[in-house]
mmCIF file of C-alpha atoms and ligand atoms in Angstrom:
data_model
loop_
_atom_site.group_PDB
_atom_site.id
_atom_site.type_symbol
_atom_site.label_atom_id
_atom_site.label_comp_id
_atom_site.label_asym_id
_atom_site.label_seq_id
_atom_site.Cartn_x
_atom_site.Cartn_y
_atom_site.Cartn_z
ATOM 1 C CA MET A 1 -6.202 7.876 30.385
ATOM 2 C CA ARG A 2 -4.718 10.922 28.164
ATOM 3 C CA VAL A 3 -1.373 11.376 26.105
ATOM 4 C CA PHE A 4 0.586 14.443 26.041
ATOM 5 C CA VAL A 5 3.964 14.971 23.591
ATOM 6 C CA ILE A 6 6.919 17.404 24.632
ATOM 7 C CA LEU A 7 8.817 18.473 21.460
ATOM 8 C CA PRO A 8 12.063 19.644 23.211
ATOM 9 C CA ALA A 9 12.956 22.332 20.297
ATOM 10 C CA ALA A 10 14.895 25.216 21.924
ATOM 11 C CA GLY A 11 18.001 24.506 21.442
ATOM 12 C CA ILE A 12 21.124 26.235 19.279
ATOM 13 C CA GLY A 13 22.326 23.787 16.729
ATOM 14 C CA THR A 14 26.212 25.144 17.210
ATOM 15 C CA ARG A 15 26.864 21.538 15.545
ATOM 16 C CA MET A 16 24.978 22.057 11.971
ATOM 17 C CA ALA A 17 25.782 26.075 12.104
ATOM 18 C CA ALA A 18 29.823 25.250 12.748
ATOM 19 C CA GLY A 19 29.506 23.373 9.597
ATOM 20 C CA SER A 20 27.037 25.289 7.090
ATOM 21 C CA HIS A 21 27.946 28.176 8.180
ATOM 22 C CA THR A 22 23.872 28.966 8.561
ATOM 23 C CA ALA A 23 22.881 30.521 12.082
ATOM 24 C CA ALA A 24 19.317 28.639 11.580
ATOM 25 C CA PRO A 25 18.715 25.909 14.481
ATOM 26 C CA LYS A 26 18.494 22.740 12.906
ATOM 27 C CA GLN A 27 14.601 22.191 13.887
ATOM 28 C CA PHE A 28 14.032 25.309 11.998
ATOM 29 C CA LEU A 29 15.497 24.054 8.906
ATOM 30 C CA SER A 30 13.534 23.231 5.713
ATOM 31 C CA VAL A 31 12.852 19.315 4.463
ATOM 32 C CA GLY A 32 11.281 19.173 1.043
ATOM 33 C CA GLY A 33 10.036 22.569 2.078
ATOM 34 C CA THR A 34 8.227 21.934 5.483
ATOM 35 C CA PRO A 35 10.184 22.485 8.732
ATOM 36 C CA VAL A 36 11.767 19.965 10.318
ATOM 37 C CA LEU A 37 9.563 21.380 13.803
ATOM 38 C CA VAL A 38 6.499 20.898 11.555
ATOM 39 C CA ARG A 39 7.106 17.074 10.628
ATOM 40 C CA SER A 40 7.682 16.540 14.232
ATOM 41 C CA VAL A 41 4.073 18.016 15.572
ATOM 42 C CA ARG A 42 2.594 16.878 12.441
ATOM 43 C CA ALA A 43 3.581 13.246 12.852
ATOM 44 C CA PHE A 44 2.217 12.912 16.252
ATOM 45 C CA LEU A 45 -0.877 14.987 15.649
ATOM 46 C CA GLU A 46 -2.089 12.128 13.130
ATOM 47 C CA VAL A 47 -2.323 9.845 16.325
ATOM 48 C CA SER A 48 -5.452 10.024 17.349
ATOM 49 C CA ARG A 49 -4.921 9.194 21.148
ATOM 50 C CA VAL A 50 -2.907 12.346 21.793
ATOM 51 C CA ASP A 51 -4.532 14.882 23.465
ATOM 52 C CA ALA A 52 -2.235 17.952 23.529
ATOM 53 C CA VAL A 53 1.370 18.618 21.901
ATOM 54 C CA CYS A 54 3.697 20.932 24.092
ATOM 55 C CA VAL A 55 6.485 22.590 21.822
ATOM 56 C CA ALA A 56 9.707 24.077 24.499
ATOM 57 C CA VAL A 57 11.024 26.897 22.486
ATOM 58 C CA ARG A 58 13.948 29.764 23.086
ATOM 59 C CA ALA A 59 11.732 33.067 24.365
ATOM 60 C CA SER A 60 13.207 34.491 21.358
ATOM 61 C CA GLU A 61 12.152 31.918 19.154
ATOM 62 C CA ARG A 62 7.893 31.969 20.263
ATOM 63 C CA GLU A 63 6.951 34.363 17.669
ATOM 64 C CA ARG A 64 8.285 32.455 14.920
ATOM 65 C CA VAL A 65 6.693 28.832 16.618
ATOM 66 C CA GLU A 66 3.659 30.992 16.310
ATOM 67 C CA ALA A 67 3.468 31.581 13.214
ATOM 68 C CA GLN A 68 4.295 27.861 12.072
ATOM 69 C CA ILE A 69 1.740 26.801 14.193
ATOM 70 C CA ALA A 70 -0.516 29.324 12.489
ATOM 71 C CA GLU A 71 0.346 28.804 8.840
ATOM 72 C CA PHE A 72 0.546 24.962 8.900
ATOM 73 C CA GLU A 73 -2.350 25.006 10.477
ATOM 74 C CA LEU A 74 -1.842 22.673 13.229
ATOM 75 C CA GLY A 75 -4.415 23.599 15.410
ATOM 76 C CA PRO A 76 -5.012 23.675 19.045
ATOM 77 C CA ARG A 77 -3.564 20.842 20.389
ATOM 78 C CA VAL A 78 -0.404 22.450 19.366
ATOM 79 C CA HIS A 79 0.644 25.063 22.719
ATOM 80 C CA VAL A 80 4.477 26.344 23.634
ATOM 81 C CA VAL A 81 5.984 26.755 26.636
ATOM 82 C CA GLU A 82 9.735 28.116 27.228
ATOM 83 C CA GLY A 83 12.540 26.348 26.914
ATOM 84 C CA GLY A 84 15.962 26.303 29.211
ATOM 85 C CA ASP A 85 19.015 26.130 29.022
ATOM 86 C CA SER A 86 19.796 22.491 28.605
ATOM 87 C CA ARG A 87 17.641 20.050 27.015
ATOM 88 C CA GLN A 88 16.473 18.320 30.604
ATOM 89 C CA GLN A 89 15.366 21.791 31.372
ATOM 90 C CA SER A 90 13.323 22.562 28.335
ATOM 91 C CA VAL A 91 11.763 18.816 29.059
ATOM 92 C CA GLY A 92 11.282 20.132 32.843
ATOM 93 C CA ASN A 93 9.291 23.073 32.103
ATOM 94 C CA ALA A 94 7.214 21.883 29.853
ATOM 95 C CA LEU A 95 6.257 19.253 31.753
ATOM 96 C CA ALA A 96 5.722 21.473 34.919
ATOM 97 C CA ALA A 97 3.397 22.963 32.453
ATOM 98 C CA LEU A 98 1.292 19.955 31.762
ATOM 99 C CA ALA A 99 -2.110 20.062 33.335
ATOM 100 C CA ALA A 100 -1.609 15.897 33.769
ATOM 101 C CA ASP A 101 -3.020 13.436 35.669
ATOM 102 C CA ALA A 102 -0.110 11.153 37.168
ATOM 103 C CA GLU A 103 -1.339 8.667 35.425
ATOM 104 C CA ASP A 104 -1.468 9.501 31.966
ATOM 105 C CA VAL A 105 1.067 9.579 29.742
ATOM 106 C CA VAL A 106 3.693 11.736 28.554
ATOM 107 C CA LEU A 107 6.537 11.339 25.607
ATOM 108 C CA VAL A 108 8.969 13.298 25.049
ATOM 109 C CA HIS A 109 10.329 13.605 21.365
ATOM 110 C CA ASP A 110 13.677 15.642 20.441
ATOM 111 C CA ALA A 111 12.121 17.828 17.864
ATOM 112 C CA VAL A 112 14.992 17.087 15.367
ATOM 113 C CA ARG A 113 13.882 13.862 14.366
ATOM 114 C CA PRO A 114 11.181 14.564 12.076
ATOM 115 C CA LEU A 115 10.774 11.048 10.360
ATOM 116 C CA ILE A 116 8.944 9.422 13.392
ATOM 117 C CA ASP A 117 6.249 7.403 12.556
ATOM 118 C CA ALA A 118 2.654 7.013 13.495
ATOM 119 C CA ALA A 119 3.131 3.090 13.950
ATOM 120 C CA THR A 120 6.413 3.777 15.959
ATOM 121 C CA ILE A 121 4.566 6.337 18.691
ATOM 122 C CA GLU A 122 1.406 3.761 19.544
ATOM 123 C CA ARG A 123 3.805 1.159 20.111
ATOM 124 C CA THR A 124 5.642 3.608 22.243
ATOM 125 C CA ILE A 125 1.898 4.676 23.786
ATOM 126 C CA ASP A 126 1.331 0.759 24.210
ATOM 127 C CA ALA A 127 4.087 0.395 26.033
ATOM 128 C CA VAL A 128 4.278 2.439 28.505
ATOM 129 C CA GLU A 129 0.635 1.801 29.513
ATOM 130 C CA LYS A 130 1.627 -1.912 29.895
ATOM 131 C CA HIS A 131 5.030 -1.438 31.807
ATOM 132 C CA GLY A 132 5.306 2.993 32.939
ATOM 133 C CA ALA A 133 8.075 3.590 30.734
ATOM 134 C CA ALA A 134 9.315 2.907 27.682
ATOM 135 C CA ILE A 135 11.911 4.208 25.189
ATOM 136 C CA VAL A 136 12.475 3.269 20.998
ATOM 137 C CA GLY A 137 15.577 1.679 20.787
ATOM 138 C CA LEU A 138 17.564 1.129 18.040
ATOM 139 C CA PRO A 139 19.409 -2.601 17.849
ATOM 140 C CA ALA A 140 23.429 -1.695 17.492
ATOM 141 C CA VAL A 141 24.634 -3.445 14.245
ATOM 142 C CA ASP A 142 27.999 -2.306 15.289
ATOM 143 C CA THR A 143 30.446 -3.921 17.662
ATOM 144 C CA ILE A 144 30.433 -1.294 20.410
ATOM 145 C CA LYS A 145 33.651 -0.802 22.509
ATOM 146 C CA GLN A 146 34.284 0.826 25.525
ATOM 147 C CA VAL A 147 37.297 2.947 25.732
ATOM 148 C CA GLU A 148 39.086 5.785 27.724
ATOM 149 C CA ARG A 149 39.945 8.995 26.209
ATOM 150 C CA THR A 150 43.658 9.550 25.881
ATOM 151 C CA ALA A 151 45.464 12.654 24.643
ATOM 152 C CA GLU A 152 46.281 11.333 21.336
ATOM 153 C CA GLY A 153 42.236 10.001 20.807
ATOM 154 C CA ALA A 154 40.767 6.711 22.484
ATOM 155 C CA ILE A 155 42.272 2.713 24.170
ATOM 156 C CA ILE A 156 39.798 0.326 24.201
ATOM 157 C CA THR A 157 38.857 -1.256 27.458
ATOM 158 C CA ALA A 158 35.968 -3.451 26.690
ATOM 159 C CA THR A 159 34.214 -4.547 23.965
ATOM 160 C CA ILE A 160 30.071 -4.672 25.375
ATOM 161 C CA PRO A 161 27.792 -7.692 23.052
ATOM 162 C CA ARG A 162 26.168 -5.769 20.333
ATOM 163 C CA GLU A 163 23.388 -7.937 21.437
ATOM 164 C CA ARG A 164 22.862 -6.123 25.356
ATOM 165 C CA VAL A 165 23.024 -2.645 23.370
ATOM 166 C CA VAL A 166 20.291 -0.224 21.807
ATOM 167 C CA GLN A 167 20.314 2.851 21.142
ATOM 168 C CA ALA A 168 18.176 5.218 22.950
ATOM 169 C CA GLN A 169 16.158 7.584 20.430
ATOM 170 C CA THR A 170 12.562 9.309 20.950
ATOM 171 C CA PRO A 171 10.222 9.102 21.753
ATOM 172 C CA GLN A 172 10.895 8.370 25.215
ATOM 173 C CA GLY A 173 7.736 8.263 27.484
ATOM 174 C CA ALA A 174 6.441 7.336 31.026
ATOM 175 C CA ARG A 175 3.424 7.769 32.976
ATOM 176 C CA VAL A 176 3.104 11.457 33.684
ATOM 177 C CA GLY A 177 4.260 11.093 37.674
ATOM 178 C CA LEU A 178 6.923 8.635 37.114
ATOM 179 C CA LEU A 179 8.631 10.982 35.004
ATOM 180 C CA LYS A 180 7.812 14.421 36.989
ATOM 181 C CA ARG A 181 8.957 12.571 40.171
ATOM 182 C CA ALA A 182 12.524 11.524 38.307
ATOM 183 C CA PHE A 183 12.613 14.831 37.810
ATOM 184 C CA ALA A 184 12.228 15.791 40.967
ATOM 185 C CA GLU A 185 14.981 13.462 42.197
ATOM 186 C CA ALA A 186 17.945 14.350 39.153
ATOM 187 C CA GLU A 187 16.961 18.259 40.191
ATOM 188 C CA ALA A 188 17.563 17.641 43.992
ATOM 189 C CA ASP A 189 20.504 15.713 43.081
ATOM 190 C CA GLU A 190 21.963 17.818 40.044
ATOM 191 C CA PHE A 191 22.229 15.497 37.670
ATOM 192 C CA ALA A 192 22.179 15.738 34.044
ATOM 193 C CA GLY A 193 21.213 13.471 31.565
ATOM 194 C CA THR A 194 21.338 13.374 28.483
ATOM 195 C CA ASP A 195 17.333 11.685 27.756
ATOM 196 C CA GLU A 196 14.895 10.884 30.037
ATOM 197 C CA ALA A 197 15.260 6.857 30.510
ATOM 198 C CA SER A 198 18.833 7.505 32.027
ATOM 199 C CA LEU A 199 16.349 10.226 34.880
ATOM 200 C CA LEU A 200 14.167 6.801 35.340
ATOM 201 C CA GLU A 201 16.399 4.315 35.357
ATOM 202 C CA ARG A 202 18.903 6.439 38.350
ATOM 203 C CA ALA A 203 14.601 6.624 39.818
ATOM 204 C CA GLY A 204 14.430 3.164 40.129
ATOM 205 C CA VAL A 205 12.231 2.949 37.366
ATOM 206 C CA GLU A 206 11.907 -0.031 34.460
ATOM 207 C CA VAL A 207 12.563 1.206 31.244
ATOM 208 C CA ALA A 208 11.239 -1.082 28.808
ATOM 209 C CA VAL A 209 12.259 -0.792 24.785
ATOM 210 C CA VAL A 210 10.388 -0.938 21.741
ATOM 211 C CA ALA A 211 12.138 -0.926 17.982
ATOM 212 C CA GLY A 212 13.267 1.987 16.899
ATOM 213 C CA SER A 213 14.840 2.563 13.161
ATOM 214 C CA ALA A 214 17.492 4.227 11.216
ATOM 215 C CA LYS A 215 14.536 6.686 9.470
ATOM 216 C CA ASN A 216 14.294 8.042 12.985
ATOM 217 C CA PHE A 217 17.456 10.262 13.130
ATOM 218 C CA LYS A 218 18.377 12.442 14.649
ATOM 219 C CA ILE A 219 19.442 15.577 12.847
ATOM 220 C CA THR A 220 23.003 16.990 13.779
ATOM 221 C CA GLN A 221 25.266 17.741 10.939
ATOM 222 C CA PRO A 222 25.653 19.548 7.425
ATOM 223 C CA GLY A 223 24.127 16.336 5.342
ATOM 224 C CA ASP A 224 21.309 15.700 7.423
ATOM 225 C CA ILE A 225 18.413 17.283 5.907
ATOM 226 C CA GLU A 226 19.840 16.162 2.131
ATOM 227 C CA LEU A 227 19.739 12.302 4.390
ATOM 228 C CA ALA A 228 16.131 12.966 5.499
ATOM 229 C CA GLU A 229 15.104 14.191 2.173
ATOM 230 C CA PHE A 230 16.680 10.868 0.711
ATOM 231 C CA TYR A 231 14.135 9.136 3.377
ATOM 232 C CA LEU A 232 10.956 10.698 2.365
ATOM 233 C CA LYS A 233 11.426 10.833 -1.778
ATOM 234 C CA GLN A 234 11.844 7.295 -0.631
ATOM 235 C CA ALA A 235 8.691 6.361 1.212
ATOM 236 C CA GLY A 236 6.411 8.389 -1.538
ATOM 237 C CA ALA A 237 6.530 12.158 -1.303
ATOM 238 C CA ARG A 238 3.806 13.060 1.417
HETATM 239 O O1 LIG B 301 21.145 18.855 21.465
HETATM 240 P P1 LIG B 301 20.109 17.876 20.975
HETATM 241 O O2 LIG B 301 20.809 17.207 19.555
HETATM 242 O O3 LIG B 301 20.897 16.952 22.500
HETATM 243 O O4 LIG B 301 18.988 18.697 21.400
HETATM 244 C C1 LIG B 301 18.087 16.798 20.801
HETATM 245 C C2 LIG B 301 16.460 18.472 21.782
HETATM 246 O O5 LIG B 301 16.703 19.501 22.290
HETATM 247 C C3 LIG B 301 16.416 19.187 19.771
HETATM 248 O O6 LIG B 301 15.096 19.290 19.401
HETATM 249 C C4 LIG B 301 16.702 20.885 20.701
HETATM 250 O O7 LIG B 301 16.003 22.052 19.930
HETATM 251 C C5 LIG B 301 16.261 20.190 22.197
HETATM 252 N N1 LIG B 301 16.430 21.225 23.357
HETATM 253 C C6 LIG B 301 15.937 22.025 24.044
HETATM 254 N N2 LIG B 301 16.340 22.735 24.616
HETATM 255 C C7 LIG B 301 18.146 22.952 25.199
HETATM 256 C C8 LIG B 301 18.517 22.146 23.614
HETATM 257 C C9 LIG B 301 18.346 21.294 23.093
HETATM 258 O O8 LIG B 301 15.108 21.843 23.952
HETATM 259 N N3 LIG B 301 18.539 24.103 25.740
#
């Protein structure tokens, strides 16, 4: 059994750019002197069970990413494929390019979550081996409300007991055969999901949850780079 990792990194980062007047997509911004994407790739390379990391990027960014792979000496386990117009398409392209068997494990991780740690990656791989599919989830600390959007904002329609809620993070993984089937079914039904678990769930696959942490957050808006640097300082300079 081999372990493959897909890092979708083909986003254009409009939320970040809107607030900070920077044109660089967030996966290329620097955290403590190292690009976000490079940090994410390195986190997976640290796990010796990982056989290959496949990064999905826009065609126009391919050269930049290949230059970073060389500059930061990420090595032969890292590969680049062309992404698509949505995260799901980017992951789908990478999945189609994997020379993997149905029983192999594939993990998908947002390139913009650079603070994922080796222990969480290991636990996710173990859970996929055991259950067939698993994601990292963060238990909710806030009370969660279901709402109906209105012109002025929103009205609460229900309170969801927070012990029944987790916030989906990544990595999200599955046996390659299961994830390929889930992607094929989503494509046939023109279903668009924001994560892999939603595709697996609708394909009838049971998805286990392993504990995530607040540190594994998604760099999304201005200020998040500083937050990532704060966490890194806390952990001691790498
Ligand atoms: O936009 P969002 O925060 O959901 O992005 C999550 C991840 O998906 C990011 O790493 C982003 O680069 C990636 N993505 C992608 N292809 C797209 C859109 C987003 O690979 N077309």
